[in-house]
CSV table of C-alpha atoms in Angstrom, one decimal:
chain,number,residue,atom,x,y,z
P,1,MET,CA,95.5,71.1,0.4
P,2,GLU,CA,94.8,74.3,2.3
P,3,THR,CA,97.4,76.7,3.2
P,4,VAL,CA,98.4,77.1,6.8
P,5,CYS,CA,99.1,80.1,8.2
P,6,PRO,CA,102.9,80.1,8.9
P,7,GLU,CA,103.4,82.2,12.2
P,8,LYS,CA,100.8,79.6,13.6
P,9,LEU,CA,102.6,76.6,12.4
P,10,MET,CA,105.9,78.1,13.6
P,11,GLU,CA,104.2,78.6,17.4
P,12,GLU,CA,102.9,74.9,17.1
P,13,ILE,CA,106.3,73.9,16.1
P,14,GLU,CA,107.9,75.5,19.0
P,15,HIS,CA,105.8,73.7,21.7
P,16,LYS,CA,105.6,70.8,20.0
P,17,ARG,CA,109.6,71.1,20.3
P,18,LYS,CA,109.4,71.8,23.9
P,19,GLU,CA,106.9,69.6,24.9
P,20,MET,CA,109.0,66.8,23.1
P,21,ILE,CA,112.2,68.0,25.2
P,22,LEU,CA,110.6,67.9,28.6
P,23,ALA,CA,109.1,64.3,28.2
P,24,ALA,CA,112.5,63.1,27.2
P,25,GLU,CA,113.9,64.9,30.1
P,26,GLU,CA,111.2,63.4,32.6
P,27,THR,CA,110.7,60.2,30.7
P,28,GLY,CA,113.7,59.6,28.8
P,29,PHE,CA,114.1,59.2,24.8
P,30,GLN,CA,112.6,56.4,24.3
P,31,SER,CA,109.5,56.5,25.9
P,32,VAL,CA,106.1,56.8,24.5
P,33,GLN,CA,105.8,60.4,25.3
P,34,THR,CA,109.0,61.7,23.9
P,35,ILE,CA,108.5,59.2,20.4
P,36,SER,CA,104.3,60.5,20.1
P,37,ALA,CA,105.5,64.1,20.7
P,38,SER,CA,108.7,63.4,17.9
P,39,GLN,CA,106.4,62.3,15.3
P,40,GLU,CA,103.8,64.9,15.8
P,41,LEU,CA,106.9,67.6,15.8
P,42,ASP,CA,107.6,65.7,12.4
P,43,LYS,CA,104.3,66.1,11.2
P,44,LEU,CA,104.4,70.2,11.4
P,45,LEU,CA,108.3,70.1,10.1
P,46,ASN,CA,106.7,68.1,7.1
P,47,ILE,CA,103.7,70.5,6.6
P,48,ILE,CA,105.7,73.6,6.7
P,49,GLN,CA,108.4,72.2,4.5
P,50,GLU,CA,105.6,71.4,2.0
P,51,GLU,CA,104.3,75.0,2.3
P,52,LEU,CA,107.8,76.2,1.4
P,53,HIS,CA,108.2,74.2,-1.4
P,54,ILE,CA,104.8,75.2,-3.1
P,55,PHE,CA,105.8,78.9,-2.4
P,56,SER,CA,109.2,78.6,-4.2
P,57,LYS,CA,107.3,77.2,-7.4
């Protein structure tokens, strides 16, 4: 597994979080856009969690 630049990853997480919030405000919490953004955010958060787990060993 390749390591990801933490700063870049945090920027991507913040961007996706804002995208998700905007989608929820515009289309509702259960819209395809909001759910898709939420799932993408989950993937990014899982990546950073895995990176932190690797570094803590």
